[in-house]
Coordinates of C-alpha atoms in Angstrom, one line a residue:
Chain A
M1 CA 182.5 -35.3 105.3
S2 CA 179.6 -33.2 104.3
R3 CA 177.7 -36.4 103.6
G4 CA 178.9 -38.1 106.8
R5 CA 177.1 -34.8 108.8
E6 CA 173.5 -35.7 107.3
L7 CA 173.7 -39.1 108.6
V8 CA 171.0 -39.8 111.3
V9 CA 172.3 -40.9 114.7
C10 CA 169.2 -41.0 116.8
R11 CA 166.4 -42.0 114.5
C12 CA 163.7 -41.4 117.4
E13 CA 164.6 -37.7 117.4
E14 CA 165.9 -37.3 114.1
V15 CA 169.1 -36.0 115.2
T16 CA 172.2 -36.2 112.6
V17 CA 176.1 -36.3 113.0
G18 CA 176.0 -32.6 112.0
D19 CA 173.8 -31.9 115.0
V20 CA 175.9 -33.5 117.6
Q21 CA 179.1 -31.9 115.9
D22 CA 177.4 -28.3 116.0
A23 CA 176.4 -28.9 119.5
V24 CA 179.8 -29.8 120.9
R25 CA 181.3 -26.7 118.9
A26 CA 178.6 -24.4 120.5
G27 CA 180.0 -25.5 124.0
C28 CA 178.4 -28.9 124.8
R29 CA 180.9 -30.4 126.9
T30 CA 179.1 -33.8 127.9
L31 CA 176.7 -36.3 126.2
Q32 CA 174.0 -35.1 128.5
E33 CA 174.6 -31.6 127.4
V34 CA 174.3 -32.8 123.6
K35 CA 171.1 -34.4 124.6
M36 CA 169.8 -31.2 126.2
A37 CA 171.0 -29.3 123.2
T38 CA 169.6 -32.0 120.4
R39 CA 167.0 -34.1 121.8
A40 CA 169.3 -37.1 120.9
G41 CA 168.4 -39.8 122.9
M42 CA 165.2 -38.4 124.3
G43 CA 162.5 -40.5 122.1
P44 CA 161.0 -43.8 122.7
C45 CA 164.4 -45.9 122.6
Q46 CA 165.5 -43.7 125.6
G47 CA 169.1 -44.3 123.4
R48 CA 169.0 -47.8 123.4
V49 CA 169.4 -47.9 120.1
C50 CA 171.8 -44.7 119.8
R51 CA 173.7 -44.5 123.2
T52 CA 176.8 -46.4 122.1
L53 CA 176.8 -44.5 118.7
L54 CA 176.3 -41.0 120.6
E55 CA 179.0 -41.7 123.3
R56 CA 181.4 -42.5 120.7
L57 CA 180.6 -39.6 118.7
A58 CA 180.5 -37.1 121.3
S59 CA 183.8 -38.4 122.5
L60 CA 185.6 -38.1 119.1
E61 CA 184.4 -34.6 119.0
A62 CA 185.2 -33.4 122.6
P63 CA 187.4 -35.4 124.7
P64 CA 187.3 -36.3 127.4
A65 CA 184.4 -34.6 129.0
G66 CA 182.3 -36.0 126.2
A67 CA 182.8 -39.4 127.3
A68 CA 180.5 -38.9 130.2
A69 CA 177.4 -41.2 129.7
L70 CA 173.9 -40.6 129.3
T71 CA 171.8 -41.2 132.1
K72 CA 169.7 -44.4 132.2
R73 CA 166.0 -43.8 133.4
L74 CA 163.2 -45.7 134.5
P75 CA 161.3 -47.2 132.8
V76 CA 164.0 -48.7 130.6
Y77 CA 161.6 -49.9 128.2
P78 CA 158.5 -48.1 127.3
V79 CA 155.5 -49.2 129.0
P80 CA 151.7 -48.6 128.5
L81 CA 150.6 -46.4 131.2
G82 CA 147.6 -48.4 131.6
Q83 CA 150.1 -51.5 132.8
L84 CA 151.4 -48.9 135.9
E85 CA 147.9 -48.1 137.0
E86 CA 147.3 -49.1 140.7
E87 CA 144.2 -51.1 141.4
G88 CA 141.4 -49.5 143.8
Q89 CA 142.3 -46.2 143.5
P90 CA 139.1 -43.8 144.7
Chain B
M1 CA 130.7 -37.9 151.1
S2 CA 133.3 -35.7 149.8
Q3 CA 136.4 -37.3 148.5
P4 CA 140.0 -36.1 149.4
R5 CA 141.0 -32.6 148.3
R6 CA 143.4 -33.3 145.4
L7 CA 143.5 -29.6 144.2
T8 CA 147.6 -28.9 142.8
L9 CA 149.5 -25.9 142.9
L10 CA 146.2 -24.0 144.6
K11 CA 148.6 -21.8 147.0
V12 CA 146.1 -18.9 147.7
S13 CA 144.7 -19.0 151.0
P14 CA 141.0 -19.4 151.6
D15 CA 141.4 -16.7 154.6
A16 CA 142.8 -13.9 152.3
G17 CA 140.3 -11.0 151.8
P18 CA 139.5 -8.4 149.2
E19 CA 142.0 -6.4 151.2
A20 CA 144.8 -8.9 150.2
A21 CA 143.5 -9.0 146.6
R22 CA 143.4 -5.2 145.8
A23 CA 147.1 -5.1 147.4
A24 CA 148.1 -7.9 144.9
A25 CA 146.7 -5.7 142.1
A26 CA 148.5 -2.5 143.3
A27 CA 151.9 -4.4 144.0
Y28 CA 151.7 -5.6 140.4
Q29 CA 151.2 -2.0 139.2
D30 CA 154.4 -0.9 141.2
L31 CA 156.1 -3.8 139.5
E32 CA 155.0 -3.3 135.9
A33 CA 155.7 0.5 136.4
A34 CA 159.6 -0.5 137.4
F35 CA 159.9 -3.9 135.1
G36 CA 157.3 -3.9 132.8
D37 CA 159.7 -3.2 129.9
A38 CA 162.9 -4.7 131.5
V39 CA 163.5 -6.7 128.1
A40 CA 162.5 -4.0 125.7
R41 CA 163.7 -0.8 127.2
P42 CA 166.0 -2.1 130.0
A43 CA 167.3 0.5 133.1
R44 CA 170.8 1.2 132.0
G45 CA 173.6 2.5 134.3
G46 CA 175.3 -0.5 134.8
E47 CA 179.2 -1.0 135.1
G48 CA 181.3 -3.3 136.1
R49 CA 181.5 -7.1 136.3
L50 CA 178.7 -9.2 138.0
V51 CA 179.3 -13.1 138.8
V52 CA 176.5 -15.0 138.7
V53 CA 176.9 -18.0 140.8
G54 CA 174.5 -20.7 139.4
G55 CA 173.8 -22.0 135.8
G56 CA 170.0 -22.7 136.5
I57 CA 167.3 -21.0 134.7
V58 CA 167.4 -18.0 137.6
G59 CA 171.2 -17.7 136.9
L60 CA 170.9 -17.4 133.4
M61 CA 168.0 -14.8 133.2
S62 CA 169.7 -12.8 136.1
A63 CA 172.6 -12.6 133.9
Y64 CA 170.8 -11.8 130.8
F65 CA 168.9 -9.1 132.6
A66 CA 172.1 -7.8 133.9
S67 CA 173.9 -7.9 130.6
L68 CA 171.0 -5.5 129.3
R69 CA 171.7 -3.2 132.1
G70 CA 175.1 -2.9 131.2
Y71 CA 177.2 -5.2 133.1
R72 CA 179.8 -7.7 132.1
V73 CA 178.7 -10.8 133.6
A74 CA 180.7 -14.0 134.0
L75 CA 178.6 -16.9 135.2
V76 CA 179.8 -20.2 137.0
E77 CA 178.3 -23.4 137.3
R78 CA 179.7 -26.6 138.9
L79 CA 178.2 -28.9 136.2
S80 CA 175.9 -28.1 133.3
L81 CA 173.6 -25.1 132.7
V82 CA 169.9 -26.2 133.6
G83 CA 171.1 -29.5 134.7
A84 CA 169.1 -29.6 137.7
A85 CA 165.5 -28.8 138.4
S86 CA 165.5 -25.9 135.9
G87 CA 165.8 -28.4 133.1
R88 CA 163.6 -31.0 134.8
N89 CA 160.3 -29.5 135.3
G90 CA 156.6 -29.1 134.5
G91 CA 157.5 -25.8 131.7
G92 CA 154.8 -24.1 133.4
V93 CA 154.7 -20.1 133.2
L94 CA 151.8 -19.8 135.4
A95 CA 150.1 -17.1 137.4
L96 CA 147.0 -19.2 138.4
G97 CA 147.7 -20.9 141.7
H98 CA 150.1 -18.5 143.6
T99 CA 149.6 -16.9 146.8
L100 CA 148.4 -13.1 146.4
E101 CA 152.1 -12.0 147.3
D102 CA 153.7 -14.2 144.8
L103 CA 151.0 -13.4 142.1
P104 CA 152.1 -10.0 141.1
F105 CA 155.7 -11.1 140.5
N106 CA 154.4 -14.1 138.4
R107 CA 152.0 -11.8 136.5
L108 CA 155.2 -9.6 135.8
S109 CA 157.3 -12.8 134.8
L110 CA 154.5 -13.9 132.1
R111 CA 154.8 -10.3 130.7
L112 CA 158.5 -10.4 130.7
W113 CA 158.7 -14.3 129.2
R114 CA 156.5 -12.8 126.1
Q115 CA 158.4 -9.6 126.0
L116 CA 161.7 -12.1 125.8
D117 CA 159.9 -14.1 122.9
E118 CA 159.2 -11.1 120.9
T119 CA 162.7 -10.1 121.1
G120 CA 164.0 -13.5 119.5
V121 CA 164.7 -15.2 123.0
R122 CA 163.1 -18.4 122.2
G123 CA 161.8 -21.1 124.4
E124 CA 158.9 -22.7 122.7
L125 CA 156.6 -20.3 124.6
V126 CA 152.8 -20.8 123.9
R127 CA 150.2 -19.0 125.6
T128 CA 148.0 -22.1 125.9
G129 CA 146.1 -20.9 129.2
H130 CA 145.7 -23.2 132.1
V131 CA 142.9 -24.7 133.9
M132 CA 142.6 -26.1 137.7
L133 CA 140.1 -28.7 137.6
A134 CA 137.6 -29.6 140.1
F135 CA 136.9 -33.1 140.8
S136 CA 134.2 -32.5 143.7
E137 CA 131.9 -30.1 144.6
D138 CA 133.9 -29.2 147.4
E139 CA 136.9 -28.3 145.1
A140 CA 135.0 -26.4 142.8
E141 CA 133.7 -24.2 145.7
T142 CA 137.4 -23.8 146.5
L143 CA 138.3 -22.7 143.2
R144 CA 135.2 -20.7 142.5
S145 CA 136.1 -18.5 145.6
A146 CA 139.7 -18.3 144.7
G147 CA 138.7 -17.0 141.3
E148 CA 137.2 -14.0 142.9
L149 CA 140.3 -13.2 144.6
Y150 CA 142.3 -13.6 141.8
R151 CA 139.8 -11.4 139.6
A152 CA 140.3 -8.8 142.6
A153 CA 143.6 -9.2 142.1
G154 CA 143.8 -8.2 138.4
L155 CA 144.1 -11.8 137.2
G156 CA 141.8 -12.6 134.1
V157 CA 140.3 -15.7 135.4
E158 CA 136.8 -17.4 134.4
W159 CA 134.9 -20.1 136.1
L160 CA 134.0 -22.8 133.3
A161 CA 131.5 -25.4 133.6
P162 CA 131.8 -28.9 133.2
D163 CA 130.6 -28.9 129.6
E164 CA 133.1 -25.9 128.7
V165 CA 135.6 -27.8 130.7
R166 CA 134.9 -30.9 128.3
R167 CA 135.1 -28.5 125.3
L168 CA 138.5 -27.4 126.4
L169 CA 139.6 -31.1 127.1
P170 CA 137.7 -33.2 125.2
H171 CA 139.7 -36.2 126.6
L172 CA 138.8 -35.6 129.9
A173 CA 136.9 -38.1 132.0
G174 CA 133.0 -37.3 132.7
T175 CA 133.5 -36.7 136.3
Q176 CA 134.9 -33.2 136.9
H177 CA 132.9 -30.3 138.4
G178 CA 134.4 -27.6 136.2
G179 CA 137.6 -25.7 136.1
L180 CA 139.3 -22.3 137.0
H181 CA 140.8 -21.0 133.6
C182 CA 143.3 -18.4 133.0
P183 CA 143.8 -17.9 129.4
E184 CA 147.0 -15.6 130.0
D185 CA 148.9 -18.7 131.4
A186 CA 151.9 -20.2 129.2
Q187 CA 153.9 -23.0 129.1
A188 CA 157.5 -23.2 127.6
Y189 CA 160.2 -25.4 127.0
P190 CA 163.2 -25.4 129.3
F191 CA 166.4 -26.6 127.2
R192 CA 165.3 -24.4 124.3
I193 CA 164.7 -21.0 126.4
A194 CA 168.2 -22.1 128.1
A195 CA 170.0 -22.6 124.7
S196 CA 168.8 -19.2 123.6
L197 CA 169.8 -17.5 126.8
Q198 CA 173.2 -19.1 126.3
A199 CA 173.5 -18.0 122.7
R200 CA 172.6 -14.4 123.8
L201 CA 174.8 -14.4 126.6
R202 CA 177.7 -15.4 124.3
D203 CA 177.0 -12.9 122.0
A204 CA 176.8 -10.0 124.4
G205 CA 180.5 -11.4 125.5
A206 CA 179.5 -13.1 128.5
E207 CA 181.8 -15.7 130.2
L208 CA 179.9 -18.9 131.1
L209 CA 182.1 -21.1 132.8
T210 CA 180.7 -24.7 133.4
H211 CA 181.9 -27.8 135.2
T212 CA 183.7 -25.1 137.2
A213 CA 183.0 -25.3 140.8
V214 CA 183.1 -22.2 143.4
T215 CA 185.5 -23.0 146.2
G216 CA 185.5 -19.7 148.1
F217 CA 185.6 -15.8 148.0
R218 CA 188.2 -13.3 148.0
T219 CA 186.8 -10.6 150.5
D220 CA 188.0 -7.2 151.6
G221 CA 186.0 -5.8 154.3
D222 CA 182.4 -6.0 153.6
S223 CA 182.8 -6.7 149.9
V224 CA 183.6 -9.5 147.6
T225 CA 186.4 -9.1 145.0
A226 CA 186.8 -12.3 143.5
V227 CA 185.2 -15.7 143.4
L228 CA 187.6 -18.5 144.2
T229 CA 187.0 -21.4 141.3
A230 CA 188.4 -24.8 140.7
A231 CA 189.6 -23.2 137.3
G232 CA 191.2 -19.9 139.0
E233 CA 189.9 -16.7 140.5
V234 CA 187.1 -14.4 138.9
A235 CA 187.4 -11.0 139.7
A236 CA 183.9 -9.1 140.8
D237 CA 182.4 -6.1 141.5
A238 CA 179.3 -7.9 142.4
V239 CA 178.0 -11.5 143.2
L240 CA 174.8 -12.9 142.9
L241 CA 174.2 -16.1 144.4
C242 CA 171.2 -18.3 142.5
A243 CA 172.2 -21.7 142.8
G244 CA 168.8 -23.2 143.8
P245 CA 169.1 -25.5 146.6
W246 CA 173.0 -25.6 146.4
T247 CA 172.7 -21.8 147.4
A248 CA 172.8 -22.6 151.4
G249 CA 176.3 -24.4 150.6
V250 CA 177.8 -21.5 148.8
G251 CA 176.2 -19.1 150.9
A252 CA 177.8 -20.6 153.7
L253 CA 181.3 -19.9 152.4
L254 CA 180.6 -16.2 153.2
G255 CA 178.9 -17.0 156.9
L256 CA 175.4 -16.4 155.4
Q257 CA 172.5 -18.4 156.6
L258 CA 170.5 -19.1 153.9
A259 CA 167.3 -21.2 154.7
V260 CA 166.8 -23.3 151.3
R261 CA 166.6 -26.7 151.5
P262 CA 166.4 -29.6 148.6
R263 CA 163.4 -31.5 147.9
R264 CA 162.9 -34.1 144.9
S265 CA 160.3 -33.3 142.3
Q266 CA 159.4 -36.4 139.9
I267 CA 157.9 -36.4 136.5
L268 CA 156.9 -38.6 133.9
V269 CA 157.2 -38.4 130.0
T270 CA 155.2 -40.5 127.4
E271 CA 156.0 -41.2 123.8
R272 CA 154.8 -38.5 121.3
V273 CA 151.1 -38.2 120.7
R274 CA 150.6 -37.0 117.3
E275 CA 147.4 -34.8 117.7
R276 CA 147.3 -32.2 120.1
V277 CA 145.4 -33.9 122.6
I278 CA 145.7 -31.6 125.9
D279 CA 146.3 -27.9 124.9
P280 CA 146.4 -25.8 128.3
F281 CA 148.5 -26.7 130.9
V282 CA 146.3 -28.5 133.8
T283 CA 146.3 -29.0 137.2
G284 CA 144.1 -31.1 139.4
N285 CA 144.1 -34.6 141.2
A286 CA 147.1 -33.7 142.5
I287 CA 149.0 -33.4 139.7
Y288 CA 149.9 -31.1 136.8
L289 CA 150.3 -32.1 133.4
R290 CA 150.9 -30.5 129.7
Q291 CA 151.3 -31.8 126.4
T292 CA 154.8 -30.6 125.0
H293 CA 155.6 -28.7 121.7
E294 CA 157.0 -32.3 120.5
G295 CA 153.8 -33.9 121.5
N296 CA 154.8 -35.7 124.6
L297 CA 152.4 -35.9 127.5
L298 CA 154.3 -34.7 130.5
F299 CA 152.9 -34.9 134.0
G300 CA 154.1 -35.1 137.7
G301 CA 153.1 -34.4 141.3
G302 CA 154.4 -34.7 144.7
G303 CA 153.4 -37.1 147.3
K304 CA 154.6 -38.6 150.8
W305 CA 157.0 -40.6 149.2
E306 CA 159.6 -37.5 148.1
S307 CA 162.7 -37.1 150.0
Y308 CA 164.3 -33.9 151.1
S309 CA 167.6 -34.5 149.6
F310 CA 169.8 -34.3 146.3
D311 CA 168.8 -37.7 145.4
T312 CA 167.2 -37.7 141.7
S313 CA 166.2 -41.5 141.2
S314 CA 162.4 -41.9 140.0
T315 CA 160.7 -44.2 142.5
A316 CA 158.4 -47.3 141.6
A317 CA 155.7 -45.9 144.1
A318 CA 155.7 -42.4 142.5
V319 CA 155.7 -43.6 138.9
R320 CA 152.8 -45.9 139.5
R321 CA 150.9 -43.3 141.7
I322 CA 151.4 -40.3 139.2
A323 CA 150.4 -42.5 136.4
T324 CA 147.2 -43.6 138.3
R325 CA 146.2 -39.9 139.0
F326 CA 146.8 -39.0 135.4
L327 CA 144.8 -41.8 134.0
E328 CA 142.0 -41.1 136.4
A329 CA 141.5 -38.1 134.7
F330 CA 142.7 -39.0 131.3
P331 CA 141.7 -42.6 130.8
A332 CA 141.8 -42.3 126.9
F333 CA 145.4 -42.4 127.3
R334 CA 145.9 -45.9 128.7
G335 CA 147.7 -47.3 125.7
V336 CA 150.2 -44.3 125.5
Q337 CA 153.8 -45.4 126.5
L338 CA 155.4 -44.3 129.1
I339 CA 159.1 -43.4 128.2
R340 CA 160.9 -41.7 130.6
A341 CA 160.8 -40.9 134.3
F342 CA 163.0 -38.3 136.0
A343 CA 163.7 -36.2 138.8
G344 CA 164.8 -32.5 139.7
T345 CA 165.8 -30.9 142.7
V346 CA 163.6 -27.9 144.0
D347 CA 164.6 -25.3 146.6
L348 CA 162.3 -24.9 149.3
T349 CA 162.4 -22.1 151.8
P350 CA 160.4 -22.1 155.1
D351 CA 157.6 -19.8 154.0
S352 CA 158.0 -20.8 150.3
R353 CA 158.9 -17.3 149.2
P354 CA 161.7 -16.9 147.2
L355 CA 165.3 -15.3 149.0
L356 CA 165.9 -12.2 146.9
G357 CA 167.7 -9.2 147.4
R358 CA 170.9 -7.9 148.9
A359 CA 172.7 -10.3 151.4
E360 CA 172.9 -9.0 155.0
G361 CA 176.5 -7.9 155.7
W362 CA 177.7 -7.8 152.7
R363 CA 177.7 -4.5 150.4
N364 CA 177.8 -6.2 146.9
V365 CA 176.5 -9.7 147.4
C366 CA 172.9 -10.6 146.2
V367 CA 170.8 -13.7 146.3
A368 CA 168.1 -15.0 144.0
S369 CA 167.2 -18.5 145.2
G370 CA 164.4 -20.7 147.0
F371 CA 161.6 -20.4 144.5
S372 CA 160.1 -23.5 146.0
G373 CA 159.1 -25.5 143.3
H374 CA 158.2 -22.2 140.5
G375 CA 161.7 -21.3 139.6
F376 CA 160.9 -21.9 135.8
G377 CA 157.9 -19.6 135.9
W378 CA 159.4 -17.3 138.5
S379 CA 162.6 -17.1 136.3
A380 CA 161.5 -14.0 134.2
A381 CA 160.6 -11.7 136.9
A382 CA 163.5 -13.1 139.3
G383 CA 165.9 -12.3 136.8
A384 CA 164.8 -8.5 136.3
L385 CA 164.8 -8.4 139.8
A386 CA 167.9 -9.8 140.8
A387 CA 169.6 -7.5 138.3
A388 CA 168.0 -4.6 139.8
C389 CA 169.1 -5.5 143.3
V390 CA 172.6 -5.8 142.0
A391 CA 172.0 -2.2 140.5
H392 CA 170.8 -1.1 143.9
A393 CA 173.6 -2.6 145.9
L394 CA 175.9 -0.7 143.8
G395 CA 174.2 2.4 143.8
H396 CA 173.5 2.1 139.9
D397 CA 170.0 2.5 140.3
E398 CA 167.5 2.9 142.9
P399 CA 164.2 0.9 144.0
T400 CA 161.0 2.7 144.0
P401 CA 159.1 2.9 147.3
G402 CA 156.5 0.3 145.9
V403 CA 159.4 -2.0 144.6
A404 CA 161.4 -1.5 147.9
R405 CA 158.4 -2.4 150.0
L406 CA 157.7 -5.7 148.1
L407 CA 161.3 -6.8 148.3
E408 CA 161.6 -6.3 151.7
P409 CA 159.4 -9.5 152.8
L410 CA 162.1 -11.4 150.6
A411 CA 165.2 -10.5 152.4
P412 CA 167.7 -13.3 151.6
C413 CA 168.7 -13.8 155.5
R414 CA 165.1 -13.4 156.9
H415 CA 164.9 -16.8 158.2
A416 CA 168.3 -16.8 160.1
A417 CA 166.7 -14.6 162.4
L418 CA 164.5 -17.6 163.8
P419 CA 165.3 -17.9 167.2
A420 CA 167.8 -20.9 167.7
G421 CA 166.1 -24.2 168.5
D422 CA 163.2 -23.5 166.5
G423 CA 164.2 -26.3 164.1
G424 CA 166.9 -24.6 162.6
G425 CA 170.3 -26.5 163.8
A426 CA 173.4 -24.2 164.4
T427 CA 175.0 -26.4 161.6
A428 CA 175.9 -24.3 158.5

């Protein structure tokens, strides 16, 4: 179990299983709250890699509130700012 | 030909004169005398249980300052703590930009934010300074005269010539016309300060009831005796309503007309940039921006596309326009990837000033809401003042004449007195 705590769940922000467990034990009741407490899912992948793991982990730790999903945000996949630039701006 | 003006967050009126600036300086003295050490040496004498309705940053700060005064605190939040604009904002803790009326409060807030940090309530607070950029000579002129007013009001600001701005912001494009710099302004990380306040409150024995909706109030004459929630009744000696844009709905349960309305505010965040490429908080070209403690570039700004509602979706038009404005100022970051767009709901009032004080008609109900897009920066001062208002209402403390004078224009129900038909509908 102690080794399990060191497993990295969110690679972008280097959040471990233990970090998620601690956040839940400190009172986080939804995955969104876990995200706010640990930054899990806030890196470049925005949860595309870790979302399923996080949802599973949080629901094991804090059923059933933990089952609430993470929000999905634009632009879904990282896009260079230059691609978004409007043309013909003053 | 001058370009359209795109100054951001500059609220000071060009018509304000030196007299108003001197009044702002005096107001700060009054606030500092009363609340300047509200963290380090809080007024005591609080007794009984305060129920805070709303778990945004103002609710958390108010709860903390009330607990420092000696109150037992219960906080009731419908969803998650700092789940709306309190956790989704630019992270600015700024004095520069405010009206002369709001400036003294935000100077106090800066002082209290620092005091919180020094006493271990941490929010990644960094005094990076704040620069308001001019992108035309016209804007430079406006900022220079604003600078004179701010100096007369006691705020340490300096005018930076274009080459000085370039030294401060090496990646800024070359077309700027200088900037107004406030070294005292700071920035912080919303989730961290929230977590820190939460931990302190728990240590102090406060009850934090999240995912608990307020459904009504038990009253006795002009007093509220309990807050009714989906999870049961919470007995109260005093109640503080600070639910941001939701305060109007909660207040209506007590027959209060609280003129706050919601407005969406959208923000973009890029991947981390390893180096510290943008150090100060920056406003200009109709956006605000900063580089976070983790290295992400974060920027946002309002526009015609915003909706006056609780909708927090991100819109393609806003994403493109805000990104474009950012790149106009910082074209060097064209290749940096946008990873997330998000939005919060801010609480606007008709005069853009907060509703802060005891609610008319109720002995033990106070309000702290309507920070009109600046709640995060305001929050430390808002918390100290809200806790004081509770103490005033319960007779545990008395406002100094100076403080009483400053709170008067913020009376929570002031807009209810507007003549009917003047835009205000009869519906609650």
